[in-house]
Short mmCIF file of C-alpha atoms in Angstrom, two decimals:
data_model
loop_
_atom_site.label_atom_id
_atom_site.label_comp_id
_atom_site.label_asym_id
_atom_site.label_seq_id
_atom_site.Cartn_x
_atom_site.Cartn_y
_atom_site.Cartn_z
CA MET A 1461 -15.34 -0.67 70.69
CA ASP A 1462 -14.74 1.03 67.19
CA ARG A 1463 -15.35 -0.69 64.32
CA LYS A 1464 -12.04 -0.65 62.94
CA LEU A 1465 -10.43 -2.64 65.73
CA ILE A 1466 -12.94 -5.16 65.90
CA ILE A 1467 -12.12 -5.75 62.17
CA ALA A 1468 -8.29 -5.25 62.76
CA ILE A 1469 -9.19 -8.24 65.60
CA PHE A 1470 -10.43 -10.22 63.28
CA LEU A 1471 -8.46 -9.82 60.58
CA ALA A 1472 -5.79 -11.16 62.52
CA GLY A 1473 -6.86 -13.67 64.08
CA PHE A 1474 -8.72 -15.14 60.51
CA LEU A 1475 -4.57 -14.10 59.50
CA GLY A 1476 -2.99 -16.46 62.79
CA SER A 1477 -5.18 -19.17 62.08
CA THR A 1478 -4.37 -19.46 57.84
CA ILE A 1479 -0.54 -19.04 58.61
CA GLY A 1480 -0.92 -21.65 61.80
CA VAL A 1481 -3.24 -24.70 59.20
CA VAL A 1482 -0.78 -23.65 56.56
CA GLY A 1483 2.49 -24.18 58.75
CA THR A 1484 1.52 -27.26 59.82
CA LEU A 1485 0.02 -29.03 56.82
CA SER A 1486 3.73 -27.94 55.40
CA ALA A 1487 5.66 -29.50 58.58
CA GLN A 1488 2.84 -33.04 58.67
CA LYS A 1489 4.37 -32.84 54.28
CA LEU A 1490 7.98 -32.68 55.42
CA PHE A 1491 9.25 -34.34 58.37
CA PHE A 1492 5.95 -37.24 58.29
CA SER A 1493 6.72 -38.41 54.24
CA ASP A 1494 6.58 -41.77 53.95
CA SER A 1495 9.60 -42.25 51.77
CA PRO A 1496 12.70 -40.02 52.58
CA PRO A 1497 13.35 -36.66 50.59
CA GLY A 1498 15.09 -36.85 47.08
CA GLN A 1499 13.50 -40.65 46.97
CA GLU A 1500 10.44 -41.24 44.93
CA VAL A 1501 8.20 -44.02 45.46
CA ILE A 1502 8.56 -46.52 42.84
CA LYS A 1503 5.09 -48.39 42.30
CA LYS A 1504 5.01 -51.93 41.21
CA GLU A 1505 4.16 -52.73 37.18
CA GLU A 1506 0.88 -54.61 37.54
CA GLY A 1507 0.70 -57.74 35.45
CA PRO A 1508 -2.26 -59.61 34.05
CA VAL A 1509 -4.26 -61.87 36.39
CA ILE A 1510 -4.52 -65.17 35.16
CA SER A 1511 -7.39 -67.71 36.77
CA VAL A 1512 -5.67 -71.55 36.82
CA GLY A 1513 -9.00 -72.25 37.76
CA GLU A 1514 -9.65 -74.55 41.34
CA PHE A 1515 -7.92 -77.30 43.12
CA THR A 1516 -8.52 -79.87 45.24
CA VAL A 1517 -6.78 -82.48 47.16
CA ASN A 1518 -5.74 -84.15 49.72
CA LEU A 1519 -3.19 -82.49 52.34
CA GLN A 1520 -1.03 -85.08 54.04
CA GLY A 1521 -3.03 -86.09 57.08
CA GLY A 1522 -6.23 -87.38 55.70
CA ALA A 1523 -7.96 -83.57 55.37
CA PHE A 1524 -8.84 -82.42 52.18
CA LEU A 1525 -7.88 -78.35 50.47
CA LYS A 1526 -10.25 -76.97 48.23
CA ALA A 1527 -8.38 -73.37 46.52
CA SER A 1528 -9.41 -70.76 43.96
CA ILE A 1529 -6.04 -70.17 42.09
CA ALA A 1530 -5.52 -67.41 40.07
CA LEU A 1531 -1.58 -65.86 38.44
CA GLU A 1532 -0.47 -62.42 38.16
CA GLY A 1533 2.03 -62.04 35.17
CA MET A 1534 5.68 -60.08 35.43
CA ASN A 1535 4.17 -57.47 31.74
CA GLU A 1536 1.51 -57.80 29.76
CA LYS A 1537 3.58 -61.33 27.83
CA SER A 1538 3.98 -62.92 29.87
CA GLU A 1539 0.03 -63.91 29.65
CA ALA A 1540 0.90 -65.75 26.59
CA ALA A 1541 3.91 -67.64 28.70
CA ILE A 1542 1.74 -68.61 31.82
CA THR A 1543 -1.55 -69.92 29.74
CA ALA A 1544 1.17 -71.50 27.43
CA LYS A 1545 1.96 -73.64 30.45
CA ASP A 1546 -0.72 -74.93 31.89
CA ALA A 1547 -0.39 -77.85 32.37
CA PHE A 1548 2.82 -77.89 33.70
CA ILE A 1549 1.25 -74.94 36.36
CA LYS A 1550 -1.39 -77.09 36.78
CA ASP A 1551 0.45 -80.63 37.88
CA ARG A 1552 2.91 -78.28 39.88
CA ILE A 1553 0.36 -76.97 41.76
CA ASN A 1554 -1.37 -80.14 42.55
CA THR A 1555 1.95 -81.15 43.66
CA VAL A 1556 3.31 -78.65 46.18
CA LEU A 1557 -0.54 -78.51 47.35
CA SER A 1558 -0.77 -81.81 48.54
CA SER A 1559 3.25 -82.48 50.07
CA LYS A 1560 1.35 -80.16 52.98
CA SER A 1561 -0.41 -80.96 55.78
CA LEU A 1562 -2.76 -78.99 57.39
CA LYS A 1563 -0.79 -77.07 59.66
CA ASP A 1564 0.53 -75.58 56.66
CA MET A 1565 -2.97 -74.54 55.01
CA GLN A 1566 -3.54 -72.02 58.72
CA PRO A 1567 -3.36 -68.30 58.19
CA GLU A 1568 0.10 -67.08 59.61
CA VAL A 1569 2.01 -69.34 57.58
CA ARG A 1570 -0.09 -69.51 54.10
CA GLU A 1571 2.20 -66.60 53.23
CA ASP A 1572 5.51 -69.16 52.68
CA LEU A 1573 2.97 -71.60 50.81
CA LYS A 1574 2.16 -67.78 47.99
CA HIS A 1575 6.54 -67.91 48.21
CA GLU A 1576 6.68 -71.34 47.92
CA LEU A 1577 4.26 -71.69 44.59
CA ILE A 1578 6.10 -68.94 43.47
CA THR A 1579 9.14 -69.63 43.47
CA GLN A 1580 8.22 -73.34 41.76
CA LEU A 1581 5.76 -71.42 38.87
CA ASN A 1582 8.87 -69.38 38.02
CA GLU A 1583 11.20 -72.95 37.42
CA VAL A 1584 8.26 -73.84 34.86
CA THR A 1585 7.09 -70.24 33.00
CA GLY A 1586 11.10 -68.71 33.55
CA ASN A 1587 10.46 -65.90 36.05
CA GLN A 1588 7.05 -65.01 34.47
CA VAL A 1589 5.11 -64.84 37.74
CA GLN A 1590 4.73 -62.22 40.11
CA SER A 1591 1.58 -62.96 42.57
CA ILE A 1592 0.17 -65.86 43.68
CA PHE A 1593 -4.07 -65.21 44.69
CA PHE A 1594 -6.17 -67.95 46.41
CA LEU A 1595 -9.81 -66.53 45.40
CA SER A 1596 -10.47 -68.87 47.84
CA PHE A 1597 -9.27 -71.57 50.38
CA VAL A 1598 -11.18 -73.84 52.06
CA TYR A 1599 -8.92 -76.69 54.28
CA GLN A 1600 -11.01 -79.33 56.69
#
């Protein structure tokens, strides 16, 4: 074989492979994008995380729960509002948790518990709580 022919075949193969890879990546980005075209993804602003402590409560039916809880505020100003209402927040958390039974502590319904706590705490803080985190969660 002629040396020029081998170089031409090699370059054609390399160029074809490069075009194939670039085309595949472009098509993937175009057709399998996470968000629809023209829409940009809106990132949720992360607020300050404030620890409210550990809670040990008797559940309905004789079981008990021990949980460490932290709250995420809406923004930097939320931390002061949440800290100022510390006693009210702890009281509301104790009230909600002690009204629950052992079946309400199961992992599959724990998100419902979080939503209920967020609703109750937002009544106290004037909608300053964005999320709640169970740092530890032990029930028996």
